Tab-separated table of C-alpha atoms and ligand atoms in Angstrom:
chain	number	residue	atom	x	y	z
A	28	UNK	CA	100.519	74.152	-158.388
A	29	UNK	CA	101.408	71.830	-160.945
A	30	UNK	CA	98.381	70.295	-163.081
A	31	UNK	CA	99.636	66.979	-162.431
A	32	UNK	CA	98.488	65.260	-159.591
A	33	UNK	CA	100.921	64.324	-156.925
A	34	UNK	CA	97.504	63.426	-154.200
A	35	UNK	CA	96.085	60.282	-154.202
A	36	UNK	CA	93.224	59.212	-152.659
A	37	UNK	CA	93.727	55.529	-151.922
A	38	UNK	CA	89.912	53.550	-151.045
A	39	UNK	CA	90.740	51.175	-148.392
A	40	UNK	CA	87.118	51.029	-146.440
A	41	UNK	CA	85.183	48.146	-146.997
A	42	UNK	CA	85.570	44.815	-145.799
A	43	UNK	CA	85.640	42.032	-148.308
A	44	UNK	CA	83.329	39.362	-147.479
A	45	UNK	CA	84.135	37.208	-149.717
A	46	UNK	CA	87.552	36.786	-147.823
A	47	UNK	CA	85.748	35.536	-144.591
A	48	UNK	CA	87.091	34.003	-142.516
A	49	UNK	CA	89.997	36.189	-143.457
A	50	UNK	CA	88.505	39.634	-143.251
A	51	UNK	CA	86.230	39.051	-140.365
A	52	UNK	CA	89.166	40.764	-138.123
A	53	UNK	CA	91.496	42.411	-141.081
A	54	UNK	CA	89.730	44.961	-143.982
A	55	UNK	CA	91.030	43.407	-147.618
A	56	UNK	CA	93.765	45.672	-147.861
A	57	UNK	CA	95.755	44.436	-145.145
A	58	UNK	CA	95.304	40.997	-145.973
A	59	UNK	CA	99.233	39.690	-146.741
A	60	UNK	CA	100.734	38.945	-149.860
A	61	UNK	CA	104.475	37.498	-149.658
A	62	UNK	CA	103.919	39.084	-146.320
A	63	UNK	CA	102.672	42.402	-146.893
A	64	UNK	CA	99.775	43.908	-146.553
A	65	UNK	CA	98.031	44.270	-150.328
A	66	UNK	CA	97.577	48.035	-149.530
A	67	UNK	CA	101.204	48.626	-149.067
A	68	UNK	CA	101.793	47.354	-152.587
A	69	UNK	CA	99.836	50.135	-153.490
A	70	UNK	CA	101.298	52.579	-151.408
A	71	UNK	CA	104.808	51.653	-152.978
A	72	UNK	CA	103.206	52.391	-156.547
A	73	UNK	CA	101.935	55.342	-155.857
A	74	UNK	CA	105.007	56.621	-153.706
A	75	UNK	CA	107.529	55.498	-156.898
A	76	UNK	CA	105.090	57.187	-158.972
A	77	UNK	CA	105.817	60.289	-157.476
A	78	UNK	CA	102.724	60.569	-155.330
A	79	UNK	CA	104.026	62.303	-151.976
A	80	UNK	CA	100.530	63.123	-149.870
A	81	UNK	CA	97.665	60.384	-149.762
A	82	UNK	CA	94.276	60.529	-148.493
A	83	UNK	CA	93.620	57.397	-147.139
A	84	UNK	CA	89.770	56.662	-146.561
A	85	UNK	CA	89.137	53.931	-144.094
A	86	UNK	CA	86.565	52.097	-142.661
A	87	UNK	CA	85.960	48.630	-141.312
A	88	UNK	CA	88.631	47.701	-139.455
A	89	UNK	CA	90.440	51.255	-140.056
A	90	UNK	CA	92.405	50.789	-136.649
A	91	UNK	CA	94.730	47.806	-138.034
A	92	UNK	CA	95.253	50.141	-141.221
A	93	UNK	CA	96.026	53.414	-139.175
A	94	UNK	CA	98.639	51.641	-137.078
A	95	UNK	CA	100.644	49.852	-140.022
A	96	UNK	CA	100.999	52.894	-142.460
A	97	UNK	CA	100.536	55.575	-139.729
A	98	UNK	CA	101.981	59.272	-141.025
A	99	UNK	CA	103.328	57.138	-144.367
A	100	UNK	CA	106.918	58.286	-143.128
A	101	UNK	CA	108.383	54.828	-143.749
A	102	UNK	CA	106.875	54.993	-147.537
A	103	UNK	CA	108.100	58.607	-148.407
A	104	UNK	CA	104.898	60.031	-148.534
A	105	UNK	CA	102.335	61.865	-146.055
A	106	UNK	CA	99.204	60.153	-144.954
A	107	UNK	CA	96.554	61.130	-143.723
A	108	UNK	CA	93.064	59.759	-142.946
A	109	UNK	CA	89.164	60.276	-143.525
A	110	UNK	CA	87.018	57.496	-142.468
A	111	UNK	CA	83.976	56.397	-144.426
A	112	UNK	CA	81.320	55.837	-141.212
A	113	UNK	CA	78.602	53.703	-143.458
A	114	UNK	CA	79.488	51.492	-146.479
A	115	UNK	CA	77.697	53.793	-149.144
A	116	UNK	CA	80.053	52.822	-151.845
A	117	UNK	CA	83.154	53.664	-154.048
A	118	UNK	CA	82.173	57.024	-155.249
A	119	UNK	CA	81.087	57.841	-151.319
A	120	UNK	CA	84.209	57.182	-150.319
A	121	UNK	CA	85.859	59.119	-152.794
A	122	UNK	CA	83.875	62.143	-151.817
A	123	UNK	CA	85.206	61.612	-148.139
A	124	UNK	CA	88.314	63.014	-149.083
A	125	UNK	CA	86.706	66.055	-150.972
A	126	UNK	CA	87.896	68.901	-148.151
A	127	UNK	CA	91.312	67.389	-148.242
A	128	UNK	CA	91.986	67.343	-151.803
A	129	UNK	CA	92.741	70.625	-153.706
A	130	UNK	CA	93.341	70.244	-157.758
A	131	UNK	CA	93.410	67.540	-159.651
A	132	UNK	CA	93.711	64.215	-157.841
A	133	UNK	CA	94.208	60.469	-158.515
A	134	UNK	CA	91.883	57.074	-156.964
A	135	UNK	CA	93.382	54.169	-156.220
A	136	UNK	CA	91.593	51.109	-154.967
A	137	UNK	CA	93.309	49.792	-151.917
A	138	UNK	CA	93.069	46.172	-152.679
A	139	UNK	CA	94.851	45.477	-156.085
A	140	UNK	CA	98.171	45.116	-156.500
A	141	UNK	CA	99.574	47.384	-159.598
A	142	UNK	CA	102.717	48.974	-161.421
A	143	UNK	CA	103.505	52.648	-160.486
A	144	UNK	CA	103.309	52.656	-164.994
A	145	UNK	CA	99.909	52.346	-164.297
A	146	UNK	CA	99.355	55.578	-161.730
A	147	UNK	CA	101.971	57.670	-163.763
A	148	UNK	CA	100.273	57.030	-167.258
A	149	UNK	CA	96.366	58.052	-165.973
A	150	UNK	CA	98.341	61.067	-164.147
A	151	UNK	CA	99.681	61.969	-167.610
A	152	UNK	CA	96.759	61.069	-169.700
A	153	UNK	CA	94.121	63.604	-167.594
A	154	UNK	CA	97.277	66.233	-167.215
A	155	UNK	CA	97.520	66.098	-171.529
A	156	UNK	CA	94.020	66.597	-172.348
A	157	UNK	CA	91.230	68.013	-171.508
A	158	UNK	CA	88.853	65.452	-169.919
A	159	UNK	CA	87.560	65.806	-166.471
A	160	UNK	CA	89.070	62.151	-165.780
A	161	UNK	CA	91.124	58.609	-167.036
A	162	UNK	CA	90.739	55.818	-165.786
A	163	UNK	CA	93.518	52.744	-166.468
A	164	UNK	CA	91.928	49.722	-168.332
A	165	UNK	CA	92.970	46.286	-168.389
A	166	UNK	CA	92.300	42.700	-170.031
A	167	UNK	CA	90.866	40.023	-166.982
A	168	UNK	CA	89.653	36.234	-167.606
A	169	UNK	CA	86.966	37.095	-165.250
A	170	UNK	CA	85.391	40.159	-166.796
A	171	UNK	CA	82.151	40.157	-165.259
A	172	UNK	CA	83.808	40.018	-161.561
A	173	UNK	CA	84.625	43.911	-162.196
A	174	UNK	CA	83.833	47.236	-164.522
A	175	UNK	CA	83.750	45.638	-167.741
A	176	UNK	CA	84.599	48.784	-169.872
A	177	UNK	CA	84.381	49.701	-173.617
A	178	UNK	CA	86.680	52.403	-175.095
A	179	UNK	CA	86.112	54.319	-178.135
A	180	UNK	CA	88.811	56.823	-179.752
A	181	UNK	CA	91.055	56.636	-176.616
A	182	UNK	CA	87.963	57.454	-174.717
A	183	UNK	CA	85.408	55.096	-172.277
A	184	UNK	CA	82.344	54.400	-174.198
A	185	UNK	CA	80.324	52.557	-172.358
A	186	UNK	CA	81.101	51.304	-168.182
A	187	UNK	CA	79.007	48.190	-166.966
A	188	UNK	CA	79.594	47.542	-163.359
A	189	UNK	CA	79.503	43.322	-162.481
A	190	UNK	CA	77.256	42.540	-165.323
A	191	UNK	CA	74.781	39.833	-164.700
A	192	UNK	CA	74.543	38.538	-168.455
A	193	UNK	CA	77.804	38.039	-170.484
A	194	UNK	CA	80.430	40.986	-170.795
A	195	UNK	CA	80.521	42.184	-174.027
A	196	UNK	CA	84.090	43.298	-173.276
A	197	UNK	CA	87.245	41.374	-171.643
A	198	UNK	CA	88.862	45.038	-170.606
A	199	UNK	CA	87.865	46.309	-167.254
A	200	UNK	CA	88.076	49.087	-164.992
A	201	UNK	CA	91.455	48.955	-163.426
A	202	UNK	CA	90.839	51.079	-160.538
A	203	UNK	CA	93.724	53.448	-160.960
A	204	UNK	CA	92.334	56.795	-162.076
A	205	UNK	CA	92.868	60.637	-162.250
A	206	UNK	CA	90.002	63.288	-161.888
A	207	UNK	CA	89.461	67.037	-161.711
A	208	UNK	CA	87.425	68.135	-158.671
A	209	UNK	CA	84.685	68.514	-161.100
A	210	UNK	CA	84.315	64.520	-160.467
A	211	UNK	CA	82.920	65.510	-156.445
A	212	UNK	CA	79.507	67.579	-158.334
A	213	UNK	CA	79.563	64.188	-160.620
A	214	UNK	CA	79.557	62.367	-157.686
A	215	UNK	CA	76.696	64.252	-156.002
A	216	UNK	CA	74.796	63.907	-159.517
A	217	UNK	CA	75.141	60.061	-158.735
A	218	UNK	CA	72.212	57.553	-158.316
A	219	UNK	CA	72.414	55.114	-155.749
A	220	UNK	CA	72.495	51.328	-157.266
A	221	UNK	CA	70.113	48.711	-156.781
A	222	UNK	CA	72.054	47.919	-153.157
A	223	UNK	CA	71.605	51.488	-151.987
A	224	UNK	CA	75.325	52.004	-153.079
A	225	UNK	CA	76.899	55.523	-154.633
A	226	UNK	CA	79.651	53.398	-157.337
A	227	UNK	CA	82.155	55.184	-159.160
A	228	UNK	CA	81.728	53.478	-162.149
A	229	UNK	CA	78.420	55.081	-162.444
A	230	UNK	CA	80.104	58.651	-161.196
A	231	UNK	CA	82.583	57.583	-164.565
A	232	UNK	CA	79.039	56.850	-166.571
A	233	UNK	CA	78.145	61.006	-165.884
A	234	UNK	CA	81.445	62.007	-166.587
A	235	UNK	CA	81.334	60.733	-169.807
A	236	UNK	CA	79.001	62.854	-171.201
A	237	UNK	CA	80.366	65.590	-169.075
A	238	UNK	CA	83.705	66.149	-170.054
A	239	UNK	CA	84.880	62.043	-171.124
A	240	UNK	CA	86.673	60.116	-169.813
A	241	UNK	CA	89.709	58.917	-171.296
A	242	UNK	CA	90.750	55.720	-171.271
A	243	UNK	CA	94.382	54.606	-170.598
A	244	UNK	CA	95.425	51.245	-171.769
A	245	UNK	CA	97.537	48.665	-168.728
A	246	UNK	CA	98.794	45.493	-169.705
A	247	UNK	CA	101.595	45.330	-166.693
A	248	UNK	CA	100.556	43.283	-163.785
A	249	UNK	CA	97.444	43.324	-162.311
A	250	UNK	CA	96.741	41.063	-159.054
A	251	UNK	CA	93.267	40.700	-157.269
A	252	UNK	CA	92.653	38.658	-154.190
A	253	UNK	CA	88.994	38.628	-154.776
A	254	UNK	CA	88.229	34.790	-153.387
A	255	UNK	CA	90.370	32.558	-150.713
A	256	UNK	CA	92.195	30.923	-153.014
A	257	UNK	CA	93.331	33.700	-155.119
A	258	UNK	CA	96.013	34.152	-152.080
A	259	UNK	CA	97.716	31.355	-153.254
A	260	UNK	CA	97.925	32.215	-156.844
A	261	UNK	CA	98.880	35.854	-156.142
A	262	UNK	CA	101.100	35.216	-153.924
A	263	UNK	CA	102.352	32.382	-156.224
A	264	UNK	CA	103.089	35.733	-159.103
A	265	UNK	CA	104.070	38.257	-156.992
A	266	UNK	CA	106.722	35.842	-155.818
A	267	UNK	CA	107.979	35.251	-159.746
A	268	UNK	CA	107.711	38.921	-160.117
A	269	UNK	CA	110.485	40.185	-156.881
A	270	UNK	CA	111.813	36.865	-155.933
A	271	UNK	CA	112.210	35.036	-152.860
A	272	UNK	CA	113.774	36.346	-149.256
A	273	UNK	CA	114.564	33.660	-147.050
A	274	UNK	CA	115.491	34.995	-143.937
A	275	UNK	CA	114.017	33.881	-140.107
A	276	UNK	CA	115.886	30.645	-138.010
A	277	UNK	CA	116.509	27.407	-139.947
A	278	UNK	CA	117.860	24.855	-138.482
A	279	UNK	CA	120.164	22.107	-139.586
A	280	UNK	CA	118.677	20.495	-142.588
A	281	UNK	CA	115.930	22.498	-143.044
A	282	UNK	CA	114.978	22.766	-146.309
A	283	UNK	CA	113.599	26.175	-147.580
A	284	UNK	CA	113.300	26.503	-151.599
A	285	UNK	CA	114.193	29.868	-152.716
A	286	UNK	CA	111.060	30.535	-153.830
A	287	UNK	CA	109.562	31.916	-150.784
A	288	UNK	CA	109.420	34.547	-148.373
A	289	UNK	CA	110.270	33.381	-144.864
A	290	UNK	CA	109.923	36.644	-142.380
A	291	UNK	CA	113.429	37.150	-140.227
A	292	UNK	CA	111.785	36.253	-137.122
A	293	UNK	CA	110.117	32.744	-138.048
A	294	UNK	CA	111.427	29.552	-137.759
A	295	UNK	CA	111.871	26.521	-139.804
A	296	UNK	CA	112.780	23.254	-137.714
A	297	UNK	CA	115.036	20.148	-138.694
A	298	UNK	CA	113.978	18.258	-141.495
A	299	UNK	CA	111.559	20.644	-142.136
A	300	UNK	CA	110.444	21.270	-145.864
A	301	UNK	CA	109.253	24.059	-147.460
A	302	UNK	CA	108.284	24.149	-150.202
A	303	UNK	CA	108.348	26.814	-153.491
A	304	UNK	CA	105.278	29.361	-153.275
A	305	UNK	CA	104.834	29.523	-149.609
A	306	UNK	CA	105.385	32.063	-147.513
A	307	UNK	CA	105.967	32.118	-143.890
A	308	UNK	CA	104.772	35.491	-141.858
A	309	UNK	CA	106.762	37.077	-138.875
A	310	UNK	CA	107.151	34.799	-135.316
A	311	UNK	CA	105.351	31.937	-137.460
A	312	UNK	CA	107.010	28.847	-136.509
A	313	UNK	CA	107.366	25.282	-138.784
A	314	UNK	CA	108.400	22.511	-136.220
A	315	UNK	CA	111.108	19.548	-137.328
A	316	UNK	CA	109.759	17.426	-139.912
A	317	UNK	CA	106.917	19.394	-140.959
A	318	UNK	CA	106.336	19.918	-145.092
A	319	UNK	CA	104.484	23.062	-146.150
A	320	UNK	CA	104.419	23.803	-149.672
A	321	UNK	CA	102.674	26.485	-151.811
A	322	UNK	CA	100.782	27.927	-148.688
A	323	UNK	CA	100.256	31.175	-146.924
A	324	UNK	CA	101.300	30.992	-143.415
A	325	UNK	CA	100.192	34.186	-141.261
A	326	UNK	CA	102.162	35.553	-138.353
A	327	UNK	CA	102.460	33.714	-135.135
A	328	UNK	CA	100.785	30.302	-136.756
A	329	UNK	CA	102.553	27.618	-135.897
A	330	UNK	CA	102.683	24.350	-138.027
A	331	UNK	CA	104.100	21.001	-135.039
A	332	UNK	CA	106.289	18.742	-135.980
A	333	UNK	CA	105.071	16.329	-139.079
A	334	UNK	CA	102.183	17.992	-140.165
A	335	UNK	CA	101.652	18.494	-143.880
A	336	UNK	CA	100.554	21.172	-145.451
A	337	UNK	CA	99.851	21.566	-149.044
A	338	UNK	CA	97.575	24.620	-151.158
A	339	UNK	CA	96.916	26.104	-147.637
A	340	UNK	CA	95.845	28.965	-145.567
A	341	UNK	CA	96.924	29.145	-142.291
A	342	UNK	CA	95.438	31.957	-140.444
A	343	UNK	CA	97.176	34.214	-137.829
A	344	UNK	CA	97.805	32.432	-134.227
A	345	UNK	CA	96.516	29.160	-135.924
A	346	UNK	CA	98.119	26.034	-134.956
A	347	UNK	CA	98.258	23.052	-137.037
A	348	UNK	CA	98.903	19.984	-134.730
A	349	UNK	CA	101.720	17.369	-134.853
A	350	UNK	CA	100.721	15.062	-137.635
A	351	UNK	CA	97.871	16.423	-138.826
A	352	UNK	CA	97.839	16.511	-142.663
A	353	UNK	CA	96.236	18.828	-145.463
A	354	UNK	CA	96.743	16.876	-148.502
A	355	UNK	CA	96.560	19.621	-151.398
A	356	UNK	CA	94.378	19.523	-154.621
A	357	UNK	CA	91.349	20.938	-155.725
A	358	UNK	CA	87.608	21.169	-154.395
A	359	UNK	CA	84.561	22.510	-154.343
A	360	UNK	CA	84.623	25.678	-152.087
A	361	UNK	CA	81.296	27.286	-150.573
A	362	UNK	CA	81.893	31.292	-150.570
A	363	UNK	CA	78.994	33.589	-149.405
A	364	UNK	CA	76.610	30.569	-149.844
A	365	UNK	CA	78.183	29.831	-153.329
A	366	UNK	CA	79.759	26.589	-154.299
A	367	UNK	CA	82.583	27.307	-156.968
A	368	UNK	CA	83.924	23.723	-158.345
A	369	UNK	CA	87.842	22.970	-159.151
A	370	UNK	CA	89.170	25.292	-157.029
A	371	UNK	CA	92.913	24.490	-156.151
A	372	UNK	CA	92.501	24.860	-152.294
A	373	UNK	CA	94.129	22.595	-149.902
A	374	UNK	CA	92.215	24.073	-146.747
A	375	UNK	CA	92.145	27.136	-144.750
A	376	UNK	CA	92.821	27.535	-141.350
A	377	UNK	CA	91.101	31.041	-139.536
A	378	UNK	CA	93.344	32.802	-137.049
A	379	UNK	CA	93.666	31.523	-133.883
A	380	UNK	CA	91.801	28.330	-134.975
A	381	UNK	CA	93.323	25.092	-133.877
A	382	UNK	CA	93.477	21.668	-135.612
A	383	UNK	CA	94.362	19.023	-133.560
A	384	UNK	CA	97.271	16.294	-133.925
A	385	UNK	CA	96.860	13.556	-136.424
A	386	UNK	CA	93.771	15.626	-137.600
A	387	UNK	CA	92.809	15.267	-141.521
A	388	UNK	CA	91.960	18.491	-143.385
A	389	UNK	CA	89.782	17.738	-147.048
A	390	UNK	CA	90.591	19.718	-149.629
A	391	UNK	CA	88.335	22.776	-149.649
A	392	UNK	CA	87.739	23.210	-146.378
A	393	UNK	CA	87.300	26.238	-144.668
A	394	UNK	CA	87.763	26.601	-140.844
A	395	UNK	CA	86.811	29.828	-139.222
A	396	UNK	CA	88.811	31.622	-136.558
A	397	UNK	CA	89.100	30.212	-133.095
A	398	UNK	CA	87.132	27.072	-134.845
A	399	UNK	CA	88.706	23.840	-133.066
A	400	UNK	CA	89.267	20.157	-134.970
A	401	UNK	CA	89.682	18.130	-131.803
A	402	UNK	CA	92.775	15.232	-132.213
A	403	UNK	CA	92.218	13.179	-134.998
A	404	UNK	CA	88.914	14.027	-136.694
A	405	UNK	CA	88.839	14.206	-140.147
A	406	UNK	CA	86.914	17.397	-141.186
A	407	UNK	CA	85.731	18.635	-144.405
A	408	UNK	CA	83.264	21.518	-146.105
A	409	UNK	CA	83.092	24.668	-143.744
A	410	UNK	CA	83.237	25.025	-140.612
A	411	UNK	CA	81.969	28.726	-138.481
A	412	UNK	CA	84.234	30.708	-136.568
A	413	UNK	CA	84.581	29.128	-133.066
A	414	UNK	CA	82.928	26.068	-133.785
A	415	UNK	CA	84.636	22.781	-132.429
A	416	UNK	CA	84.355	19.623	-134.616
A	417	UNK	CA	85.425	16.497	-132.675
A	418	UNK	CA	86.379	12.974	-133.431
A	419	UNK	CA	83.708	10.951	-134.441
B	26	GN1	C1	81.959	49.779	-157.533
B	26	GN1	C2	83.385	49.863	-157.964
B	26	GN1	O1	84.073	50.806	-157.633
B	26	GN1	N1	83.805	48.874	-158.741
B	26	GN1	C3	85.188	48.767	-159.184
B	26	GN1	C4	85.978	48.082	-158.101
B	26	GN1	O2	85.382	46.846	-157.780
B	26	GN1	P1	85.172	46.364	-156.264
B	26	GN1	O3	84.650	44.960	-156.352
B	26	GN1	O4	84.184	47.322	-155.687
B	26	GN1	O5	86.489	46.449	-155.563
B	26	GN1	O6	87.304	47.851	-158.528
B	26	GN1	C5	87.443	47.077	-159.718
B	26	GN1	C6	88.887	46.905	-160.092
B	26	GN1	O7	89.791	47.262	-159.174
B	26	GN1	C7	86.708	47.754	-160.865
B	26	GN1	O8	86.800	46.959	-162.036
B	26	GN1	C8	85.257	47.966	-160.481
B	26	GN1	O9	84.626	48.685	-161.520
């Protein structure tokens, strides 16, 4: 067997809260970007990196994953499953996969969109030396939202998991690496955090003393979807980064910019605009007249005639009514109880929720699957899943 790992186990368990409404019936990883799932991104880097048997470990929501990627035939690459029955953490999961893996191995988190650069240079970097792991690196603007990392002589120095006071650092922890099976002992050698939680990072912490760590710089592109409105932003680069694909049903003077992804089996109606930055999922439907620009519109929504949409989210099965409008801008957005100001976020809409005709959407607001705006109302702030606001 070669000493350069061609298994990687990918971490696609836990359930991103933050994302709610989103990811109260998806996991994170199969929440769509230009209309894929963000795991699949990651499937493609590590298949083009030469990766050709991946341990997928699974979780909440596992079933939705399963049926998507099933064997991995469609990606060139064999897949097969462990499931991670309680949310212990990333280093937990990783040891799900222990009696499947056999050699050296590489972790990928299941969530972030990367370059295959990034899984081929950690596979080189632990294959070239002797350390019992890499791990890729990378600059962020949000440090503190991740491993903030410092590196020393090509080597981690110091790993900080979400600090509470400033970062000392602006690189973090990618979450691409390679390990030796001697990382599963480190892993059993790890103390639970303060949540109860077995975290690689800290697994990375004992392997520095234990054989380093070395750390591989990554300055190619690097895409989170940590809150709501990242979508839009992501979605907004991964679109400059491959292009547009306009495909689906548009009808005489529709007009699509080339700028977005429009599934084959949607459908844009007369006079309909959309507009650069949005994308428009499979069997989703945008009625005559409508405008919908720089939003993320999930399969089978459906946005009736004259509505506008602008900076949205428009879950799957959600239907935006005749007229109704969602002006665009920024806002104050409440996210697991906190309020985060200036947030471009014209409004999302939860799957399956329903906003009624001539209904008026604030910026920032967040409607919750099956939630119902009767005809009308003007809503704004958030609203629960299956709540129904009504005029007046
Ligand atoms: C506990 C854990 O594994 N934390 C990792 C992981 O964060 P999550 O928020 O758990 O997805 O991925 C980050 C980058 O992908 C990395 O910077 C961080 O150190």
């Amino acid at each position: 067997m070669s000493d350069r790992p061609t298994t990687a186990v990918v971490l696609a368990a836990g359930a991103g809260r933050r994302l709610s409404p989103l990811t109260n019936r998806r996991p994170k990883p199969m929440v769509p970007v230009a209309n894929k799932p963000l795991l699949e991104y990651v499937i493609e880097a590590a298949s083009t990196a030469g990766v050709d048997e991946i341990v997928l470990v699974v979780g909440y929501e596992r079933e939705r994953i399963q049926t998507h990627f099933g064997d991995g035939d469609d990606w060139d690459v064999s897949i097969r499953y462990v499931t991670q029955e309680k949310r212990l953490g990333t280093a937990h999961a990783v040891s799900q996969a222990e009696p499947l893996v056999d050699g050296p191995f590489l972790v990928l988190n299941g969530d972030r969109i990367v370059e295959p650069s990034a899984v081929e240079d950690v596979r080189e970097a632990l294959a070239d030396g002797d350390a019992a792991g890499a791990m890729a690196v990378t600059r962020s603007d949000r440090p503190r939202a991740y491993g903030v990392v410092t590196v020393r002589d090509g080597r981690v120095e110091t790993i900080v998991e979400k600090p509470r006071q400033g970062a000392d650092s602006e690189v973090i922890n990618a979450g691409v690496y390679a390990f030796t099976p001697a990382v599963f002992d480190a892993i059993r050698d790890t103390r639970p955090s303060e949540e109860g939680e077995y975290e690689l990072p800290d697994t990375v912490e004992r392997l520095i003393d234990d054989g380093g760590v070395r750390a591989v710089r990554y300055d190619g592109g690097w895409h989170d979807v940590s809150y709501l409105w990242d979508l839009l932003a992501v979605t907004d680069d991964v679109l400059d980064r491959d292009g547009g694909a306009v495909e689906g049903t548009l009808a005489p003077g529709a007009g699509v910019d080339d700028r977005c992804v429009v599934a084959s089996t949607a459908s844009v109606g007369r006079g309909a605009v959309v507009g650069a930055g949005t994308t428009v999922g499979e069997n989703a439907r945008i009625e005559s007249n409508a405008t919908v620009e720089r939003s993320v519109v999930f399969p089978d929504a459906t946005v009736e005639a004259g509505a506008v949409v602008r900076d949205c989210i428009v879950g799957a099965g959600a239907d935006v009514g005749a007229n109704a409008t969602v002006r665009g801008g920024t806002a104050t957005v409440a996210v697991a109880g906190e309020l985060y100001e200036g947030v471009r976020l014209g409004a999302v809409v939860g799957d399956d929720a329903t906003v009624g005709g001539a209904a008026a959407l604030s910026p920032g607001t967040v409607l919750g699957n099956d939630a119902v705006v009767g005809d009308g109302a003007s809503v704004s702030g958030r609203i629960e899943d299956g709540v129904t606001v009504r005029r007046g």
